[in-house]
Amino acid sequence: MCKVNSADGTPIAYRRSGNGRPVILVGGAFSTAESEAPLAELLAPRFEVITYDRRGRGASGDTAPYLVRREVEDLAALIAEVGGSASLYGISSGAALVLEAATAGLPITQLALYEPPYVTDPAVLPESAEYTERLTYLLARGRRDDAVELYLSVSETPPESIAGMRRAPTWPGLAALAHTLAYDNAVMGSGLVPTERLATIRARAMITEGGCSPAPLRKAAKAVATALPRGRHRTLTGQTHEVTPQVLAPVLEEFFAA
């Protein structure tokens, strides 16, 4: 992997593949450059694809205290590294980070998002606040396994599935990234769709959702598309929040090639 220093000096590790217009892939919770590799491979015949480890993950560094602004600066450093402008794709909390970068004025030519996990009903905000409080408590006490379990529970993962995951060989890797759950949570802000801020984004945008995803995620995707001045909405039939790269890649290719 290559590395570029962010504005605060934190090294950000990234990979480049393919040739063409630059496209940066921004992962969500627990994701690394490796997580996005299957999608990158499918897009590489048409684009120069950049995958990276968000700060605090994989081969990238970290600098305390965490600030959303610093993750935006990480993207700014990557965009500068690939020529000064780029298209961005983000999934889940990574989609929210892409929107943060766009509202900050980064030179983003086009942006594509998959299910940014905002909410549209203010009535659920107390639940979000309770999650933040509990997550902060667990991480402050080094209870990384419990923090991961909390996140999975809030994400509506069935208890029996969580129990099986805790016994799986992949669990230690999730626990190692538990501290970054607080980063993802900070990126989401209050949790509500930031409609007024989204109205300032002038880049062409596509927001996609899975046809089999939970109703709140689908509703949020539509709300984000509506709030963006140049937003369009698309549903991927049969997909869930864990979207299949082979289904997503042609949709992104068509959008980014336009």
PDB file of C-alpha atoms in Angstrom, residues 28 67 135 198 254:
ATOM      1  CA  GLY A  28     -18.531   2.031   6.429  1.00  0.00           C
ATOM      2  CA  LEU A  67     -12.699  14.838  14.713  1.00  0.00           C
ATOM      3  CA  LEU A 135     -20.822   3.007  23.266  1.00  0.00           C
ATOM      4  CA  LEU A 198     -27.245  18.779   1.686  1.00  0.00           C
ATOM      5  CA  GLU A 254     -22.809   3.818 -15.747  1.00  0.00           C
TER       6      GLU A 254
END
